[in-house]
PDB file of C-alpha atoms in Angstrom:
ATOM      1  CA  ALA D 269    -189.085 -32.460   7.753  1.00  0.00           C
ATOM      2  CA  GLN D 270    -192.630 -31.568   6.906  1.00  0.00           C
ATOM      3  CA  LYS D 271    -195.563 -33.736   7.882  1.00  0.00           C
ATOM      4  CA  VAL D 272    -199.309 -33.647   7.433  1.00  0.00           C
ATOM      5  CA  THR D 273    -201.673 -35.578   9.676  1.00  0.00           C
ATOM      6  CA  GLN D 274    -205.277 -36.311   8.888  1.00  0.00           C
ATOM      7  CA  ALA D 275    -206.386 -38.287  11.893  1.00  0.00           C
ATOM      8  CA  GLN D 276    -209.858 -39.035  10.561  1.00  0.00           C
ATOM      9  CA  THR D 277    -209.573 -41.994   8.246  1.00  0.00           C
ATOM     10  CA  GLU D 278    -213.261 -42.225   7.398  1.00  0.00           C
ATOM     11  CA  ILE D 279    -216.287 -40.085   8.133  1.00  0.00           C
ATOM     12  CA  SER D 280    -219.919 -40.744   7.294  1.00  0.00           C
ATOM     13  CA  VAL D 281    -222.659 -38.181   7.671  1.00  0.00           C
ATOM     14  CA  VAL D 282    -226.232 -37.928   6.536  1.00  0.00           C
ATOM     15  CA  GLU D 283    -226.924 -35.584   3.665  1.00  0.00           C
ATOM     16  CA  LYS D 284    -227.419 -31.948   4.655  1.00  0.00           C
ATOM     17  CA  GLU D 285    -225.362 -32.301   7.796  1.00  0.00           C
ATOM     18  CA  ASP D 286    -222.246 -30.194   8.247  1.00  0.00           C
ATOM     19  CA  VAL D 287    -218.919 -31.964   8.451  1.00  0.00           C
ATOM     20  CA  THR D 288    -215.402 -30.841   9.340  1.00  0.00           C
ATOM     21  CA  LEU D 289    -212.269 -32.552   8.127  1.00  0.00           C
ATOM     22  CA  ASP D 290    -209.225 -32.024  10.298  1.00  0.00           C
ATOM     23  CA  CYS D 291    -205.680 -31.365   9.151  1.00  0.00           C
ATOM     24  CA  VAL D 292    -202.645 -30.796  11.346  1.00  0.00           C
ATOM     25  CA  TYR D 293    -199.258 -30.028   9.900  1.00  0.00           C
ATOM     26  CA  GLU D 294    -195.642 -29.812  10.997  1.00  0.00           C
ATOM     27  CA  THR D 295    -192.985 -27.655   9.436  1.00  0.00           C
ATOM     28  CA  ARG D 296    -189.900 -25.772  10.513  1.00  0.00           C
ATOM     29  CA  ASP D 297    -190.304 -23.153   7.828  1.00  0.00           C
ATOM     30  CA  THR D 298    -191.954 -19.814   8.425  1.00  0.00           C
ATOM     31  CA  THR D 299    -193.105 -19.639   4.824  1.00  0.00           C
ATOM     32  CA  TYR D 300    -195.228 -22.489   3.600  1.00  0.00           C
ATOM     33  CA  TYR D 301    -198.414 -23.300   1.733  1.00  0.00           C
ATOM     34  CA  LEU D 302    -201.342 -25.481   2.607  1.00  0.00           C
ATOM     35  CA  PHE D 303    -203.674 -27.158   0.172  1.00  0.00           C
ATOM     36  CA  TRP D 304    -206.801 -29.258   0.039  1.00  0.00           C
ATOM     37  CA  TYR D 305    -207.475 -31.666  -2.783  1.00  0.00           C
ATOM     38  CA  LYS D 306    -210.537 -33.783  -3.486  1.00  0.00           C
ATOM     39  CA  GLN D 307    -210.365 -37.250  -5.007  1.00  0.00           C
ATOM     40  CA  PRO D 308    -213.839 -38.390  -6.103  1.00  0.00           C
ATOM     41  CA  PRO D 309    -214.580 -42.048  -6.880  1.00  0.00           C
ATOM     42  CA  SER D 310    -213.482 -41.481 -10.484  1.00  0.00           C
ATOM     43  CA  GLY D 311    -209.940 -41.091  -9.172  1.00  0.00           C
ATOM     44  CA  GLU D 312    -208.690 -37.719 -10.321  1.00  0.00           C
ATOM     45  CA  LEU D 313    -207.238 -35.214  -7.874  1.00  0.00           C
ATOM     46  CA  VAL D 314    -209.062 -31.919  -7.878  1.00  0.00           C
ATOM     47  CA  PHE D 315    -207.481 -28.809  -6.429  1.00  0.00           C
ATOM     48  CA  LEU D 316    -209.735 -27.009  -3.923  1.00  0.00           C
ATOM     49  CA  ILE D 317    -207.703 -24.334  -2.181  1.00  0.00           C
ATOM     50  CA  ARG D 318    -204.231 -22.979  -1.495  1.00  0.00           C
ATOM     51  CA  ARG D 319    -203.318 -20.914   1.547  1.00  0.00           C
ATOM     52  CA  ASN D 320    -200.010 -19.272   2.374  1.00  0.00           C
ATOM     53  CA  SER D 321    -198.652 -19.114   5.898  1.00  0.00           C
ATOM     54  CA  PHE D 322    -199.001 -15.350   6.122  1.00  0.00           C
ATOM     55  CA  ASP D 323    -202.706 -15.328   5.500  1.00  0.00           C
ATOM     56  CA  GLU D 324    -204.748 -16.647   8.391  1.00  0.00           C
ATOM     57  CA  GLN D 325    -208.041 -15.319   7.176  1.00  0.00           C
ATOM     58  CA  ASN D 326    -210.703 -17.939   6.936  1.00  0.00           C
ATOM     59  CA  GLU D 327    -212.028 -18.555   3.476  1.00  0.00           C
ATOM     60  CA  ILE D 328    -215.482 -19.448   2.284  1.00  0.00           C
ATOM     61  CA  SER D 329    -216.397 -20.736  -1.144  1.00  0.00           C
ATOM     62  CA  GLY D 330    -220.023 -21.693  -1.420  1.00  0.00           C
ATOM     63  CA  ARG D 331    -220.636 -24.577   0.949  1.00  0.00           C
ATOM     64  CA  TYR D 332    -216.918 -24.986   1.605  1.00  0.00           C
ATOM     65  CA  SER D 333    -214.966 -23.124   4.245  1.00  0.00           C
ATOM     66  CA  TRP D 334    -211.466 -23.382   5.606  1.00  0.00           C
ATOM     67  CA  ASN D 335    -210.150 -22.463   9.033  1.00  0.00           C
ATOM     68  CA  PHE D 336    -206.403 -21.849   9.192  1.00  0.00           C
ATOM     69  CA  GLN D 337    -204.897 -21.481  12.668  1.00  0.00           C
ATOM     70  CA  LYS D 338    -201.140 -21.177  12.946  1.00  0.00           C
ATOM     71  CA  SER D 339    -201.291 -21.372  16.736  1.00  0.00           C
ATOM     72  CA  THR D 340    -202.485 -24.953  16.522  1.00  0.00           C
ATOM     73  CA  SER D 341    -200.888 -25.764  13.137  1.00  0.00           C
ATOM     74  CA  SER D 342    -204.240 -26.704  11.745  1.00  0.00           C
ATOM     75  CA  PHE D 343    -206.013 -26.146   8.467  1.00  0.00           C
ATOM     76  CA  ASN D 344    -209.488 -27.607   8.816  1.00  0.00           C
ATOM     77  CA  PHE D 345    -212.064 -27.926   6.071  1.00  0.00           C
ATOM     78  CA  THR D 346    -215.803 -27.679   6.657  1.00  0.00           C
ATOM     79  CA  ILE D 347    -218.555 -28.643   4.261  1.00  0.00           C
ATOM     80  CA  THR D 348    -221.902 -27.103   5.108  1.00  0.00           C
ATOM     81  CA  ALA D 349    -225.151 -28.793   4.122  1.00  0.00           C
ATOM     82  CA  SER D 350    -223.330 -31.773   2.694  1.00  0.00           C
ATOM     83  CA  GLN D 351    -224.477 -33.410  -0.527  1.00  0.00           C
ATOM     84  CA  VAL D 352    -223.962 -36.868  -1.958  1.00  0.00           C
ATOM     85  CA  VAL D 353    -221.606 -35.389  -4.580  1.00  0.00           C
ATOM     86  CA  ASP D 354    -219.279 -34.425  -1.753  1.00  0.00           C
ATOM     87  CA  SER D 355    -218.483 -38.092  -1.198  1.00  0.00           C
ATOM     88  CA  ALA D 356    -214.773 -38.422  -1.918  1.00  0.00           C
ATOM     89  CA  VAL D 357    -211.379 -38.757  -0.322  1.00  0.00           C
ATOM     90  CA  TYR D 358    -210.030 -35.405   0.777  1.00  0.00           C
ATOM     91  CA  PHE D 359    -206.325 -34.743   1.078  1.00  0.00           C
ATOM     92  CA  CYS D 360    -204.606 -31.986   2.956  1.00  0.00           C
ATOM     93  CA  ALA D 361    -201.113 -31.111   1.729  1.00  0.00           C
ATOM     94  CA  LEU D 362    -198.190 -28.896   2.671  1.00  0.00           C
ATOM     95  CA  SER D 363    -195.543 -27.237   0.544  1.00  0.00           C
ATOM     96  CA  GLU D 364    -192.541 -25.499   2.041  1.00  0.00           C
ATOM     97  CA  ARG D 365    -191.383 -22.462   0.165  1.00  0.00           C
ATOM     98  CA  ASN D 366    -187.831 -23.291  -0.732  1.00  0.00           C
ATOM     99  CA  PHE D 367    -186.495 -22.406  -4.131  1.00  0.00           C
ATOM    100  CA  GLY D 368    -185.510 -25.527  -5.902  1.00  0.00           C
ATOM    101  CA  ASN D 369    -187.478 -27.684  -3.518  1.00  0.00           C
ATOM    102  CA  GLU D 370    -191.110 -27.390  -4.513  1.00  0.00           C
ATOM    103  CA  LYS D 371    -192.449 -30.548  -2.913  1.00  0.00           C
ATOM    104  CA  LEU D 372    -195.998 -31.208  -1.889  1.00  0.00           C
ATOM    105  CA  THR D 373    -196.400 -33.526   1.089  1.00  0.00           C
ATOM    106  CA  PHE D 374    -199.810 -35.120   1.419  1.00  0.00           C
ATOM    107  CA  GLY D 375    -201.692 -36.404   4.411  1.00  0.00           C
ATOM    108  CA  THR D 376    -203.167 -39.876   4.268  1.00  0.00           C
ATOM    109  CA  GLY D 377    -206.593 -38.581   3.337  1.00  0.00           C
ATOM    110  CA  THR D 378    -210.053 -38.690   4.873  1.00  0.00           C
ATOM    111  CA  ARG D 379    -212.716 -40.711   3.110  1.00  0.00           C
ATOM    112  CA  LEU D 380    -216.004 -38.849   3.376  1.00  0.00           C
ATOM    113  CA  THR D 381    -219.241 -40.635   2.677  1.00  0.00           C
ATOM    114  CA  ILE D 382    -222.466 -38.690   2.468  1.00  0.00           C
ATOM    115  CA  ILE D 383    -225.462 -40.888   3.121  1.00  0.00           C
ATOM    116  CA  PRO D 384    -228.590 -39.928   1.188  1.00  0.00           C
TER     117      PRO D 384
ATOM    118  CA  ASP K  59    -208.063 -24.886 -21.155  1.00  0.00           C
ATOM    119  CA  ALA K  60    -206.707 -28.406 -21.299  1.00  0.00           C
ATOM    120  CA  GLY K  61    -205.508 -29.820 -18.032  1.00  0.00           C
ATOM    121  CA  VAL K  62    -202.676 -32.247 -17.456  1.00  0.00           C
ATOM    122  CA  ILE K  63    -203.083 -35.119 -19.884  1.00  0.00           C
ATOM    123  CA  GLN K  64    -201.892 -38.592 -19.044  1.00  0.00           C
ATOM    124  CA  SER K  65    -201.817 -41.793 -21.029  1.00  0.00           C
ATOM    125  CA  PRO K  66    -202.636 -44.568 -20.827  1.00  0.00           C
ATOM    126  CA  ARG K  67    -205.476 -44.255 -18.326  1.00  0.00           C
ATOM    127  CA  HIS K  68    -205.342 -47.942 -17.565  1.00  0.00           C
ATOM    128  CA  GLU K  69    -202.634 -50.486 -18.216  1.00  0.00           C
ATOM    129  CA  VAL K  70    -202.380 -54.130 -17.343  1.00  0.00           C
ATOM    130  CA  THR K  71    -199.041 -55.736 -18.032  1.00  0.00           C
ATOM    131  CA  GLU K  72    -197.134 -58.849 -17.156  1.00  0.00           C
ATOM    132  CA  MET K  73    -194.281 -58.883 -14.727  1.00  0.00           C
ATOM    133  CA  GLY K  74    -191.003 -58.190 -16.453  1.00  0.00           C
ATOM    134  CA  GLN K  75    -192.473 -56.062 -19.192  1.00  0.00           C
ATOM    135  CA  GLU K  76    -191.521 -52.464 -19.774  1.00  0.00           C
ATOM    136  CA  VAL K  77    -194.140 -49.863 -18.946  1.00  0.00           C
ATOM    137  CA  THR K  78    -194.104 -46.296 -20.223  1.00  0.00           C
ATOM    138  CA  LEU K  79    -196.437 -43.685 -18.821  1.00  0.00           C
ATOM    139  CA  ARG K  80    -196.827 -40.397 -20.620  1.00  0.00           C
ATOM    140  CA  CYS K  81    -197.716 -36.908 -19.557  1.00  0.00           C
ATOM    141  CA  LYS K  82    -198.461 -33.608 -21.205  1.00  0.00           C
ATOM    142  CA  PRO K  83    -198.379 -30.776 -18.665  1.00  0.00           C
ATOM    143  CA  ILE K  84    -200.452 -27.637 -18.794  1.00  0.00           C
ATOM    144  CA  SER K  85    -198.930 -25.248 -21.298  1.00  0.00           C
ATOM    145  CA  GLY K  86    -196.749 -22.615 -19.667  1.00  0.00           C
ATOM    146  CA  HIS K  87    -196.188 -24.518 -16.454  1.00  0.00           C
ATOM    147  CA  ASP K  88    -192.603 -24.633 -15.257  1.00  0.00           C
ATOM    148  CA  TYR K  89    -192.821 -27.622 -12.949  1.00  0.00           C
ATOM    149  CA  LEU K  90    -193.752 -31.207 -13.647  1.00  0.00           C
ATOM    150  CA  PHE K  91    -194.232 -33.842 -10.976  1.00  0.00           C
ATOM    151  CA  TRP K  92    -194.720 -37.581 -10.941  1.00  0.00           C
ATOM    152  CA  TYR K  93    -196.592 -38.986  -7.939  1.00  0.00           C
ATOM    153  CA  ARG K  94    -197.560 -42.520  -7.088  1.00  0.00           C
ATOM    154  CA  GLN K  95    -200.594 -43.488  -5.039  1.00  0.00           C
ATOM    155  CA  THR K  96    -200.943 -46.829  -3.263  1.00  0.00           C
ATOM    156  CA  MET K  97    -203.098 -47.990  -0.401  1.00  0.00           C
ATOM    157  CA  MET K  98    -200.070 -48.684   1.738  1.00  0.00           C
ATOM    158  CA  ARG K  99    -198.045 -45.530   1.140  1.00  0.00           C
ATOM    159  CA  GLY K 100    -200.626 -42.989   0.055  1.00  0.00           C
ATOM    160  CA  LEU K 101    -199.477 -40.260  -2.304  1.00  0.00           C
ATOM    161  CA  GLU K 102    -195.741 -40.034  -2.655  1.00  0.00           C
ATOM    162  CA  LEU K 103    -193.594 -37.850  -4.857  1.00  0.00           C
ATOM    163  CA  LEU K 104    -191.340 -39.779  -7.189  1.00  0.00           C
ATOM    164  CA  ILE K 105    -189.570 -37.023  -9.102  1.00  0.00           C
ATOM    165  CA  TYR K 106    -190.069 -33.486 -10.251  1.00  0.00           C
ATOM    166  CA  PHE K 107    -188.689 -31.293 -13.011  1.00  0.00           C
ATOM    167  CA  ASN K 108    -188.217 -27.564 -13.295  1.00  0.00           C
ATOM    168  CA  ASN K 109    -187.936 -26.246 -16.839  1.00  0.00           C
ATOM    169  CA  ASN K 110    -187.360 -29.794 -18.089  1.00  0.00           C
ATOM    170  CA  VAL K 111    -184.480 -30.424 -15.680  1.00  0.00           C
ATOM    171  CA  PRO K 112    -184.874 -33.106 -12.992  1.00  0.00           C
ATOM    172  CA  ILE K 113    -184.552 -31.411  -9.617  1.00  0.00           C
ATOM    173  CA  ASP K 114    -185.249 -34.141  -7.112  1.00  0.00           C
ATOM    174  CA  ASP K 115    -185.534 -37.825  -7.870  1.00  0.00           C
ATOM    175  CA  SER K 116    -185.056 -39.040  -4.317  1.00  0.00           C
ATOM    176  CA  GLY K 117    -188.514 -40.558  -4.361  1.00  0.00           C
ATOM    177  CA  MET K 118    -187.819 -42.864  -7.270  1.00  0.00           C
ATOM    178  CA  PRO K 119    -187.994 -46.300  -5.687  1.00  0.00           C
ATOM    179  CA  GLU K 120    -185.134 -47.963  -7.530  1.00  0.00           C
ATOM    180  CA  ASP K 121    -183.176 -48.155 -10.741  1.00  0.00           C
ATOM    181  CA  ARG K 122    -186.051 -49.826 -12.501  1.00  0.00           C
ATOM    182  CA  PHE K 123    -187.766 -46.452 -12.574  1.00  0.00           C
ATOM    183  CA  SER K 124    -186.668 -43.635 -14.841  1.00  0.00           C
ATOM    184  CA  ALA K 125    -188.238 -40.368 -15.919  1.00  0.00           C
ATOM    185  CA  LYS K 126    -187.467 -37.986 -18.709  1.00  0.00           C
ATOM    186  CA  MET K 127    -188.689 -34.633 -19.889  1.00  0.00           C
ATOM    187  CA  PRO K 128    -187.304 -34.029 -23.378  1.00  0.00           C
ATOM    188  CA  ASN K 129    -189.261 -30.816 -23.816  1.00  0.00           C
ATOM    189  CA  ALA K 130    -191.671 -28.521 -22.012  1.00  0.00           C
ATOM    190  CA  SER K 131    -194.744 -30.355 -23.236  1.00  0.00           C
ATOM    191  CA  PHE K 132    -193.910 -33.989 -22.657  1.00  0.00           C
ATOM    192  CA  SER K 133    -192.624 -36.317 -19.967  1.00  0.00           C
ATOM    193  CA  THR K 134    -192.376 -40.062 -19.536  1.00  0.00           C
ATOM    194  CA  LEU K 135    -192.099 -42.352 -16.556  1.00  0.00           C
ATOM    195  CA  LYS K 136    -190.678 -45.717 -17.421  1.00  0.00           C
ATOM    196  CA  ILE K 137    -190.564 -48.900 -15.387  1.00  0.00           C
ATOM    197  CA  GLN K 138    -188.306 -51.647 -16.660  1.00  0.00           C
ATOM    198  CA  PRO K 139    -188.718 -54.417 -15.720  1.00  0.00           C
ATOM    199  CA  SER K 140    -192.092 -54.036 -14.025  1.00  0.00           C
ATOM    200  CA  GLU K 141    -193.033 -55.967 -10.892  1.00  0.00           C
ATOM    201  CA  PRO K 142    -196.398 -56.637  -9.235  1.00  0.00           C
ATOM    202  CA  ARG K 143    -195.502 -54.260  -6.383  1.00  0.00           C
ATOM    203  CA  ASP K 144    -195.382 -51.438  -8.925  1.00  0.00           C
ATOM    204  CA  SER K 145    -199.156 -51.669  -9.273  1.00  0.00           C
ATOM    205  CA  ALA K 146    -200.487 -48.250  -8.346  1.00  0.00           C
ATOM    206  CA  VAL K 147    -202.005 -45.107  -9.718  1.00  0.00           C
ATOM    207  CA  TYR K 148    -199.376 -42.827 -11.185  1.00  0.00           C
ATOM    208  CA  PHE K 149    -200.235 -39.165 -11.298  1.00  0.00           C
ATOM    209  CA  CYS K 150    -198.532 -36.534 -13.353  1.00  0.00           C
ATOM    210  CA  ALA K 151    -198.950 -32.950 -12.210  1.00  0.00           C
ATOM    211  CA  SER K 152    -197.743 -29.539 -13.251  1.00  0.00           C
ATOM    212  CA  SER K 153    -197.584 -26.083 -11.778  1.00  0.00           C
ATOM    213  CA  PRO K 154    -196.603 -22.581 -12.745  1.00  0.00           C
ATOM    214  CA  MET K 155    -193.910 -20.637 -11.004  1.00  0.00           C
ATOM    215  CA  ASP K 156    -195.866 -17.976  -9.173  1.00  0.00           C
ATOM    216  CA  SER K 157    -193.129 -15.494  -8.487  1.00  0.00           C
ATOM    217  CA  THR K 158    -195.442 -12.867  -7.082  1.00  0.00           C
ATOM    218  CA  LEU K 159    -197.243 -14.777  -4.388  1.00  0.00           C
ATOM    219  CA  GLY K 160    -194.701 -17.485  -3.982  1.00  0.00           C
ATOM    220  CA  GLY K 161    -195.448 -21.159  -3.858  1.00  0.00           C
ATOM    221  CA  ASN K 162    -197.417 -22.887  -6.542  1.00  0.00           C
ATOM    222  CA  THR K 163    -200.682 -24.668  -7.091  1.00  0.00           C
ATOM    223  CA  ILE K 164    -200.144 -28.131  -8.462  1.00  0.00           C
ATOM    224  CA  TYR K 165    -202.683 -29.427 -10.951  1.00  0.00           C
ATOM    225  CA  PHE K 166    -203.000 -33.144 -11.385  1.00  0.00           C
ATOM    226  CA  GLY K 167    -203.857 -35.314 -14.319  1.00  0.00           C
ATOM    227  CA  GLU K 168    -206.450 -38.053 -14.059  1.00  0.00           C
ATOM    228  CA  GLY K 169    -203.836 -40.681 -13.315  1.00  0.00           C
ATOM    229  CA  SER K 170    -202.597 -43.832 -14.986  1.00  0.00           C
ATOM    230  CA  TRP K 171    -203.876 -46.960 -13.285  1.00  0.00           C
ATOM    231  CA  LEU K 172    -201.169 -49.598 -13.584  1.00  0.00           C
ATOM    232  CA  THR K 173    -201.634 -53.264 -12.770  1.00  0.00           C
ATOM    233  CA  VAL K 174    -198.691 -55.611 -13.051  1.00  0.00           C
ATOM    234  CA  VAL K 175    -199.645 -59.277 -12.949  1.00  0.00           C
TER     235      VAL K 175
END
């Protein structure tokens, strides 16, 4: 069974600081996909990134970067120079590639508060 | 492009009443998902469809819950009779079948906030 663990329940940082959100996953599949979603105070779930298990290259998108390490089963998310608009709950999720079984399993989320 | 559209955005109903949540997926998407979010259980998958056919409903809590997808552009999640413990945010989501890269990116609607009193 697949599992996603986000050990950090809540994080608060002062604006402009860097912050890393941790995500550890468990799966028996060799082919799988990892995701990050953002849930701002308004409540919607916003897709941020998808990564497949064969691509361990780190990715950077503006102030966001992701570090995928299969050796430690981790897919961490870093926000550089944080801003108040980054305040949200962030979810890491895992999808095993299994035809006919396209489920997304979410972690419990990390609530990030950026203090002005 | 329009995203996943859900209605109603907010609903308050009395225990015992029937509740119907509606969803219009992104056009061209093959998969449709219903998720529920609560403080206690987080985000959990209730059911998902592929090409309008229910594939896995093992997450549906009990017989009071039912979901249908009569066509590619519409789905409903019905709770009858509703109970206070059904209070949650219900998300509909859809995704394409990415046959080249494998896997899929799931796009969520804004959620339907249900309160059963």
